[in-house]
Tab-separated table of C-alpha atoms (C1' of nucleotides) in Angstrom:
chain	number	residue	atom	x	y	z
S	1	UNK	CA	-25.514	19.093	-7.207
S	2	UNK	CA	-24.060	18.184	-10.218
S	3	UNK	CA	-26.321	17.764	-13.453
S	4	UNK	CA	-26.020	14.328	-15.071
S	5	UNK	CA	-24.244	15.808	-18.008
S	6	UNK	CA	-21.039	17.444	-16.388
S	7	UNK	CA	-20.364	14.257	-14.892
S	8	UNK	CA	-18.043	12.689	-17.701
S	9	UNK	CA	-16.304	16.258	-18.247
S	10	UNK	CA	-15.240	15.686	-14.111
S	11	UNK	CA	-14.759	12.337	-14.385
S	12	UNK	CA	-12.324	13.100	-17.542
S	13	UNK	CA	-10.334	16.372	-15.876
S	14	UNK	CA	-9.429	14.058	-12.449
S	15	UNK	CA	-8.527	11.102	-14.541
S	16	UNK	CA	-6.162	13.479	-16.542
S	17	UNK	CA	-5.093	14.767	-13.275
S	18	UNK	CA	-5.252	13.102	-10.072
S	19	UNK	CA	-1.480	13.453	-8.356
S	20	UNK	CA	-2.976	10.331	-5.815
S	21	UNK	CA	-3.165	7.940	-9.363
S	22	UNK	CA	-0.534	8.532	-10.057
S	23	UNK	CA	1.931	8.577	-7.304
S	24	UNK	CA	0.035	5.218	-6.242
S	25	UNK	CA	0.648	3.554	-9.301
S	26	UNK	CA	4.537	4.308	-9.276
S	27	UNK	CA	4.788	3.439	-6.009
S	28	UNK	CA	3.144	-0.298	-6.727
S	29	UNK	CA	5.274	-0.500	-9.964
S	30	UNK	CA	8.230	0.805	-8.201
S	31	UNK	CA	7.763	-1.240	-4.931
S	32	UNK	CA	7.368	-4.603	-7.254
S	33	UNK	CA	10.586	-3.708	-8.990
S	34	UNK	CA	12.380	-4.131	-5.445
S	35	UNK	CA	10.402	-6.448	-3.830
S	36	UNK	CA	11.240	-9.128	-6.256
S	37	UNK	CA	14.656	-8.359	-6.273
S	38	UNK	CA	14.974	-9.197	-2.292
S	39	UNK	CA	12.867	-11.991	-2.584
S	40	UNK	CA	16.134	-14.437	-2.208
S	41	UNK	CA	16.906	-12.632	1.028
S	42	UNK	CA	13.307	-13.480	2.397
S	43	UNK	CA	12.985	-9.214	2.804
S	44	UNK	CA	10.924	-6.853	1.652
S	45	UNK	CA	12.002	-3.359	0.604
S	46	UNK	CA	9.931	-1.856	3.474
S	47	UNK	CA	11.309	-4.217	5.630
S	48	UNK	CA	15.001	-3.164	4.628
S	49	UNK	CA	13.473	0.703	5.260
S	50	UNK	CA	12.665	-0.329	8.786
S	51	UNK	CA	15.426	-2.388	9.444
S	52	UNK	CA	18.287	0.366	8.339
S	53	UNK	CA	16.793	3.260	10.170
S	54	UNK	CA	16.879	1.378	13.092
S	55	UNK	CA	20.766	0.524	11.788
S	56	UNK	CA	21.103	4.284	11.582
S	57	UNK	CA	19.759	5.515	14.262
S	58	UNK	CA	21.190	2.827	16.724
S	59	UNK	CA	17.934	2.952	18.633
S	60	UNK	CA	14.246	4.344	18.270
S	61	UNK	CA	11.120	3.989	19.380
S	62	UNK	CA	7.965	3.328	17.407
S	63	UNK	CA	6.793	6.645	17.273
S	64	UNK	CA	9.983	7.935	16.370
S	65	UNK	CA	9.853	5.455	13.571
S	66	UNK	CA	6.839	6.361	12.251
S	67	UNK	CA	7.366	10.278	12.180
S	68	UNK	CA	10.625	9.469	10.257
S	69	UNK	CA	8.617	7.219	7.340
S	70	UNK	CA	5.296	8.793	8.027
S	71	UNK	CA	3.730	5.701	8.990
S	72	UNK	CA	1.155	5.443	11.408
S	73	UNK	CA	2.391	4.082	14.874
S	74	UNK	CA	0.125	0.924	14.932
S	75	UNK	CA	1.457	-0.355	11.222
S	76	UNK	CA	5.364	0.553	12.716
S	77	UNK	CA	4.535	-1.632	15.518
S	78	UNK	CA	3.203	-4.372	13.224
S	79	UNK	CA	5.807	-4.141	10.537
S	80	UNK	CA	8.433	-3.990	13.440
S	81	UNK	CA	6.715	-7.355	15.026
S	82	UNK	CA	7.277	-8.759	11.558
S	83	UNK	CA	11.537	-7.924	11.777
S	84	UNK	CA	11.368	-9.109	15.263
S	85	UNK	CA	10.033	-12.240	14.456
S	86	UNK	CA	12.289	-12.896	11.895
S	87	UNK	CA	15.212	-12.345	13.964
S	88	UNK	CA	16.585	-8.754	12.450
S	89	UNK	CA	15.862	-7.000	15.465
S	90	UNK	CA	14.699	-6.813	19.025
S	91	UNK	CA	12.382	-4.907	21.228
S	92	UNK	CA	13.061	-3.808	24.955
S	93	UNK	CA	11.476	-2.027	27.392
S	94	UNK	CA	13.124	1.336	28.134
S	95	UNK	CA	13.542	1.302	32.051
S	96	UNK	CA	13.253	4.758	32.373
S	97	UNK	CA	10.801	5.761	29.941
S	98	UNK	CA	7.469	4.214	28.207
S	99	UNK	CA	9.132	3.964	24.844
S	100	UNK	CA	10.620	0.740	23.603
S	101	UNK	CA	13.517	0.256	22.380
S	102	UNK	CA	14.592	-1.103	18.951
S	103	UNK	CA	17.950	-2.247	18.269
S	104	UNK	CA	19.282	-4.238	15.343
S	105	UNK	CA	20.645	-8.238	15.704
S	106	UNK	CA	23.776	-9.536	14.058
S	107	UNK	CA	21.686	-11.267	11.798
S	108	UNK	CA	19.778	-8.153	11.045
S	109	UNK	CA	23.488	-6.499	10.424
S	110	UNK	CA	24.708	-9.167	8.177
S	111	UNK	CA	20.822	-8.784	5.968
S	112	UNK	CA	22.003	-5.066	5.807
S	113	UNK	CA	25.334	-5.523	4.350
S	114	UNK	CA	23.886	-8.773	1.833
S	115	UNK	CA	20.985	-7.233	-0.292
S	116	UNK	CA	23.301	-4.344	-1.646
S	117	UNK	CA	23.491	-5.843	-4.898
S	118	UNK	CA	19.796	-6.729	-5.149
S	119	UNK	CA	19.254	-3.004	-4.098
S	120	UNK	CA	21.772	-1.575	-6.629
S	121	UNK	CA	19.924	-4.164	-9.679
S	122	UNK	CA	16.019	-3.115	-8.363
S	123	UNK	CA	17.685	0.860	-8.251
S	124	UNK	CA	19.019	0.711	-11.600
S	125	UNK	CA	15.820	-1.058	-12.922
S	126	UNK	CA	13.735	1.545	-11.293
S	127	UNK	CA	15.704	4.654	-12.477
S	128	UNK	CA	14.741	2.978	-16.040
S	129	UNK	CA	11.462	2.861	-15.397
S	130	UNK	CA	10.985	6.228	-14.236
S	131	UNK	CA	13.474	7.703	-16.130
S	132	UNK	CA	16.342	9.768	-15.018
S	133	UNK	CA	15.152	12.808	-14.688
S	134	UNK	CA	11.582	11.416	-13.269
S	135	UNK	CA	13.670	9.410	-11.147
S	136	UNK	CA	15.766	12.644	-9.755
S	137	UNK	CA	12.255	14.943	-9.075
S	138	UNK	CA	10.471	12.018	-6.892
S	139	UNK	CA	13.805	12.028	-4.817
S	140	UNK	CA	14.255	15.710	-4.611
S	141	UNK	CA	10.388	15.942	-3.904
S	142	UNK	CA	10.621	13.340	-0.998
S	143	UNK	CA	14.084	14.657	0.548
S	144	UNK	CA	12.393	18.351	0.292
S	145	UNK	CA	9.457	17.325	2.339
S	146	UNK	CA	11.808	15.274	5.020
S	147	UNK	CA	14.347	18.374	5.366
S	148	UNK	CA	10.913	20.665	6.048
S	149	UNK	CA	9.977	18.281	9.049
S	150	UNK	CA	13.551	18.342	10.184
S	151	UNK	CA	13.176	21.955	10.925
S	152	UNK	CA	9.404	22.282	11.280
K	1	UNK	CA	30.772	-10.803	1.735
K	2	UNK	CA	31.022	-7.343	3.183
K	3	UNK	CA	33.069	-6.722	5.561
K	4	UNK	CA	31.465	-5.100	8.550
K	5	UNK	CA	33.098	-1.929	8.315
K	6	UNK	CA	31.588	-1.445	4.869
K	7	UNK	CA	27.359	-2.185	6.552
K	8	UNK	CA	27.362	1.405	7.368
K	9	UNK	CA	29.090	2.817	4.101
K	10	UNK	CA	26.030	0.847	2.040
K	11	UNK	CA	23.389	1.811	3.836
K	12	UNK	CA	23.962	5.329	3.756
K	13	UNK	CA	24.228	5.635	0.190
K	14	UNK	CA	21.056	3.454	-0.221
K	15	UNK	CA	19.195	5.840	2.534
K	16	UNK	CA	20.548	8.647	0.395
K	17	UNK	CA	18.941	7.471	-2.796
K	18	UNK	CA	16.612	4.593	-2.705
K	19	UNK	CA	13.917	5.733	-5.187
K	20	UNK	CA	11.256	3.458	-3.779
K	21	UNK	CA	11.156	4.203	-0.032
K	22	UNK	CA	10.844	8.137	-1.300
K	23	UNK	CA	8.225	6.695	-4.152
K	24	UNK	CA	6.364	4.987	-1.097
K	25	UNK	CA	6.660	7.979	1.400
K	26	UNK	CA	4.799	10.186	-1.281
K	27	UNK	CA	2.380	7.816	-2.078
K	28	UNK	CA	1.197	7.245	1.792
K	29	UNK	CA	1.453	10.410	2.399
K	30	UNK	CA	-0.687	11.602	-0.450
K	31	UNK	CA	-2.982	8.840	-0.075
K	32	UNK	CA	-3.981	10.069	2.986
K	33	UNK	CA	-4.652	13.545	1.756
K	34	UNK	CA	-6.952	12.253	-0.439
K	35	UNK	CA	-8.557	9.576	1.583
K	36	UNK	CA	-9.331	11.853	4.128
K	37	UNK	CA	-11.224	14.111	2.035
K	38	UNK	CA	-13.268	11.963	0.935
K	39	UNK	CA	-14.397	9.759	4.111
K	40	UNK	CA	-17.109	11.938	4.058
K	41	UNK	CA	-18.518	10.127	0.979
K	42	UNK	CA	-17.708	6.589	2.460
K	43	UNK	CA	-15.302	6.193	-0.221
K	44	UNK	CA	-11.240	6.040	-0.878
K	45	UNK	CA	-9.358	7.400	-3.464
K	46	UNK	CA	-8.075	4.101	-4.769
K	47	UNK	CA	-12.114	3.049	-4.786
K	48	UNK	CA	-12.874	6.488	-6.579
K	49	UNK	CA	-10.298	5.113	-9.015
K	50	UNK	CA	-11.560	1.782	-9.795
K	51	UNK	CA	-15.133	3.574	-10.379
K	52	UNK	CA	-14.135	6.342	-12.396
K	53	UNK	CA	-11.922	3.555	-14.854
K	54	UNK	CA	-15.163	1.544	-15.280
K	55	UNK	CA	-17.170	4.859	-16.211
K	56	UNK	CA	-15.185	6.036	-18.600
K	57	UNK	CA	-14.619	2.926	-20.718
K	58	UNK	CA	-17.924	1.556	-20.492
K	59	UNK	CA	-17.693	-1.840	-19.582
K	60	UNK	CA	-14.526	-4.267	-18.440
K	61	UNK	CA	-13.383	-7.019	-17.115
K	62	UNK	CA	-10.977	-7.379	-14.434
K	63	UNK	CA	-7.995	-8.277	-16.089
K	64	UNK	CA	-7.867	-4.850	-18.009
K	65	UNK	CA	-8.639	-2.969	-15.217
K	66	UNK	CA	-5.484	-4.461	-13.534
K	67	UNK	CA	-3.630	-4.260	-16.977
K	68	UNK	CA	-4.151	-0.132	-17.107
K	69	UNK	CA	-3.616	0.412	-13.154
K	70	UNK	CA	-1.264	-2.356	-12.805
K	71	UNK	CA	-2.955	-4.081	-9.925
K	72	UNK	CA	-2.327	-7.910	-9.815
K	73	UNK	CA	-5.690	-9.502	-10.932
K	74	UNK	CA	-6.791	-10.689	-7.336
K	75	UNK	CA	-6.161	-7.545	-5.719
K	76	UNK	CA	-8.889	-6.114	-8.439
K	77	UNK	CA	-10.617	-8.635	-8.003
K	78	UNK	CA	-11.336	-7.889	-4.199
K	79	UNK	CA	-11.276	-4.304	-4.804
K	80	UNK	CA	-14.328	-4.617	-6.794
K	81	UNK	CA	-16.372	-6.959	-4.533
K	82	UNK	CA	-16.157	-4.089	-2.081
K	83	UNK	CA	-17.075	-1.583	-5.089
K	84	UNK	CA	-19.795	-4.138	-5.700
K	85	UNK	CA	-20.982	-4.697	-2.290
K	86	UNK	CA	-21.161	-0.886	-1.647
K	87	UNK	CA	-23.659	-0.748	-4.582
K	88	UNK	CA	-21.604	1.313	-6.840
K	89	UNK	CA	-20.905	-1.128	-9.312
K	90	UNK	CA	-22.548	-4.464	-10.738
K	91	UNK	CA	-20.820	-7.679	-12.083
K	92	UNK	CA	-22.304	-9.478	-14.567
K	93	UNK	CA	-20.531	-12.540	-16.810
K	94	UNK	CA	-20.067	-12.559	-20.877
K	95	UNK	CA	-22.510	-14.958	-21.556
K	96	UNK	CA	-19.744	-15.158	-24.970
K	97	UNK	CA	-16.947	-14.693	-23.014
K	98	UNK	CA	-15.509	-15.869	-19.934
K	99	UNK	CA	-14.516	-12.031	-18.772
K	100	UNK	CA	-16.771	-10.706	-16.692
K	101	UNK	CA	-18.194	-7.383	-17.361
K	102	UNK	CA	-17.671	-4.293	-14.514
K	103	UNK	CA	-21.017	-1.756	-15.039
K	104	UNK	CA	-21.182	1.657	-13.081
K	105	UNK	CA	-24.464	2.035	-11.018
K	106	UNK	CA	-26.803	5.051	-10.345
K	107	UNK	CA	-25.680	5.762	-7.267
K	108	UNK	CA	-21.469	4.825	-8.568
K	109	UNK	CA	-22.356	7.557	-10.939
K	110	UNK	CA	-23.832	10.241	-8.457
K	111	UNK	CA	-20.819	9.461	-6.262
K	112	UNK	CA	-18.581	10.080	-9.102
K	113	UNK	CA	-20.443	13.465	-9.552
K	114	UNK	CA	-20.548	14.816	-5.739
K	115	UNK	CA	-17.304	13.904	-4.659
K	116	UNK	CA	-15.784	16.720	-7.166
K	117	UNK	CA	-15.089	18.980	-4.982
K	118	UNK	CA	-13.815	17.120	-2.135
K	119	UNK	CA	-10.733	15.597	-4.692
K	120	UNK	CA	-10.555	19.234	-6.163
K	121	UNK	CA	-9.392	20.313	-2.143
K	122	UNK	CA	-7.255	16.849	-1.866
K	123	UNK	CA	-5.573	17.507	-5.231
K	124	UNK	CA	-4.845	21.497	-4.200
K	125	UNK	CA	-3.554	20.042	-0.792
K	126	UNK	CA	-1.553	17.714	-3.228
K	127	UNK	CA	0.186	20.229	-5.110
K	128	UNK	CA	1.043	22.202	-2.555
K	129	UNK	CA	3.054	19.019	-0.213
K	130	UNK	CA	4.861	17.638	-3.366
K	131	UNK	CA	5.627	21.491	-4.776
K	132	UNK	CA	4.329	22.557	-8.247
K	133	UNK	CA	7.294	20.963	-9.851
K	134	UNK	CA	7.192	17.847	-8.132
K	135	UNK	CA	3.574	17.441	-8.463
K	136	UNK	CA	4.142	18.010	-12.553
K	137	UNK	CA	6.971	15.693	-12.544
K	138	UNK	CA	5.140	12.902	-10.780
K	139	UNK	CA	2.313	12.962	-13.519
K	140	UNK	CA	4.418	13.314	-16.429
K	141	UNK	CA	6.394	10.403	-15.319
K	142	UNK	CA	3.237	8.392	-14.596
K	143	UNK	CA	1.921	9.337	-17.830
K	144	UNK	CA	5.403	8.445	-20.050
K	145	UNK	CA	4.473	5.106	-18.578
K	146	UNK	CA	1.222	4.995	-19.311
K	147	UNK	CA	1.535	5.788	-23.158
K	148	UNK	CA	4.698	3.916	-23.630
K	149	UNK	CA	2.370	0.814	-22.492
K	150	UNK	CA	-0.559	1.466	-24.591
K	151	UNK	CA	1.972	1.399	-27.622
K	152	UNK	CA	4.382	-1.323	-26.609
M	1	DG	C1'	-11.730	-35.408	-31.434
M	2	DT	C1'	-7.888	-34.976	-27.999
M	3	DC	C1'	-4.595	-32.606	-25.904
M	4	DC	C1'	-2.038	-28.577	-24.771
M	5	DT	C1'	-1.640	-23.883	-23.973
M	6	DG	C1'	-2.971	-19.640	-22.591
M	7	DT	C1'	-6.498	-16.463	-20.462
M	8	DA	C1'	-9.822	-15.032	-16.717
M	9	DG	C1'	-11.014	-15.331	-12.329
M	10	DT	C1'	-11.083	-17.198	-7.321
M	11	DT	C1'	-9.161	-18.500	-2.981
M	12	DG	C1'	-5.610	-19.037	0.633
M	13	DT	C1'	-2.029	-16.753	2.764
M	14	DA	C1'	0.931	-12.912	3.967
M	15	DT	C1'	2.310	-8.117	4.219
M	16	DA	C1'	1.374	-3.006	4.434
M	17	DT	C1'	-1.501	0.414	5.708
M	18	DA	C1'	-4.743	3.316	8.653
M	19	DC	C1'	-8.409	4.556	12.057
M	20	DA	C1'	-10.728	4.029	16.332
M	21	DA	C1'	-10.758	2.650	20.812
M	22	DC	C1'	-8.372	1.368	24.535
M	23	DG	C1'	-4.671	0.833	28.382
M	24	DT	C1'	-1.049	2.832	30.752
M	25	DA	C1'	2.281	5.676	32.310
M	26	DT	C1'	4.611	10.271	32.472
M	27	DT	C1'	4.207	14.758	33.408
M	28	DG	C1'	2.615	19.263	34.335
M	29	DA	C1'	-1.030	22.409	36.659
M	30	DC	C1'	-2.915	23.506	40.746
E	1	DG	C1'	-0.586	15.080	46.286
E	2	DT	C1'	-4.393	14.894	42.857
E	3	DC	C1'	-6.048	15.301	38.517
E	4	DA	C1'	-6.039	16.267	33.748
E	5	DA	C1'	-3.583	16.151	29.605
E	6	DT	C1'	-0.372	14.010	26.754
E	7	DA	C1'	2.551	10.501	24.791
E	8	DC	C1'	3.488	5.577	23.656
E	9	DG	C1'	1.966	1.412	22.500
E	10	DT	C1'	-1.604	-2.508	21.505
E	11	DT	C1'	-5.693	-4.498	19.587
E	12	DG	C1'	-9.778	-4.822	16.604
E	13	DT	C1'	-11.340	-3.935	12.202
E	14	DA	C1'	-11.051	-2.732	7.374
E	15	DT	C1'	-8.757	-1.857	3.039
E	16	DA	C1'	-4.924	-2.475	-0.446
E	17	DT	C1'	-1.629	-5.233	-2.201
E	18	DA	C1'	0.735	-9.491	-4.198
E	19	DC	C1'	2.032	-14.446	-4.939
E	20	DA	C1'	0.958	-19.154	-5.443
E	21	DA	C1'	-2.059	-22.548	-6.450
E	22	DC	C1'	-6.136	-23.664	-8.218
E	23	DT	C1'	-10.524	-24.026	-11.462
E	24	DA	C1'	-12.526	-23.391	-15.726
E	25	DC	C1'	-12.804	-22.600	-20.242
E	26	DA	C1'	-11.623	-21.140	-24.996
E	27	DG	C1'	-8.886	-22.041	-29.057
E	28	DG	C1'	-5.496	-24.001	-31.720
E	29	DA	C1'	-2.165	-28.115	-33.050
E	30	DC	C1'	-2.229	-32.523	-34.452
DNA sequence: GTCCTGTAGTTGTATATACAACGTATTGAC
DNA sequence: GTCAATACGTTGTATATACAACTACAGGAC
């Protein structure tokens, strides 16, 4: 469809412009930045995630999980399997309904209220990274997008 | 350390602000914009990526392909096996050096050439999820990090 | 020359992610 | 009540990601 020649001049504009790139790329650099600053807990920030929505919520279900974080119900009940092996959490059978029910342990509780300062170091490292103000848009941009699905 | 009362206090503010669970949100969610426009092709964004790097510098090894998309050198390592065993890409060793050398293929470079339009819809869908602004910010930020590395 | 250091890449293991296909159970239409 | 549709979860497969440990080699210190 394309001739040979026009190739590099659409190869150049997406590489100039590509949102995905980019967003992927913070998110890896980003995600490093916290991961390594949990690592002495044994947790991973996406781990945390899961663990204090289920902290704030007092009790969800996988699909409810997954619409929150917009992750797809067979990695929430993976990642979840992951927590529950560990010990942060359980999973029970809702008597009444098909949905299971995840609640947070003690030990779970106690992770919670431990990483802080690892979160607050891998935050402030992050906010340099992106900058403030770069910082401030990806927040606004994801907390615009989760208030639409509230009342969508 | 923390008292118990204080668990809930914490994790509020961090749901309230973590950058990287919003950085993370964005980039699955965008990811699968993308990705899904271009199944058609048999290829994902992140693969388009990895192509369109090696076509536009010529030839490289896989170190600075994970030095310019900060990917740890054994994810691009297995990122370009599948590149390779898909055809779109060859791997060949510096008889000089001990780098290996990444070259684009025919068919890596008609792929790179049809799949135009499908990111052109992906980045449009893009745009519109993150907002204008957020979409701008995102790539500026990415970008600030990009040239601040090629000079530092 | 020998040794030491640093660079490039591979391999083993683990996590995060999604899609497709499936099982199952709830529920609503009739 | 029966049946179809839907919702919730699991399992198989594939990709993306990183860390740790390893091989291999190139280049410099001595």
């Amino acid at each position: 469809m394309n001739k040979p020649a026009d190739t590099m001049g659409l190869v150049k504009i997406r590489a100039n412009e590509c949102i995905a790139v980019r967003v992927r790329l913070l998110s890896r650099m980003v995600t490093h930045i916290y991961d390594s600053a949990m690592k002495p807990y044994g947790v991973k920030l996406n781990q945390m995630t899961i663990l204090s929505l289920v902290y704030l919520t007092g009790e969800t279900g996988f699909e409810a999980l997954g619409r929150r974080l917009k992750i797809e119900k067979s990695t929430a009940s993976r990642n979840v399997e992951r927590l529950k092996k560990a010990g942060w959490l359980t999973v029970t059978q809702d008597s009444d309904d098909k949905r299971k029910i995840l609640r947070i342990t003690p030990a779970g509780e106690r992770l919670l209220a431990d990483v802080h300062e690892a979160w607050e170091n891998a935050q402030k490292q992050a906010a340099e990274l992106l900058g403030r103000e770069g910082a401030a848009a990806v927040c606004l941009t994801a907390d615009e997008i989760w208030r639409k699905d509230r009342r969508g």
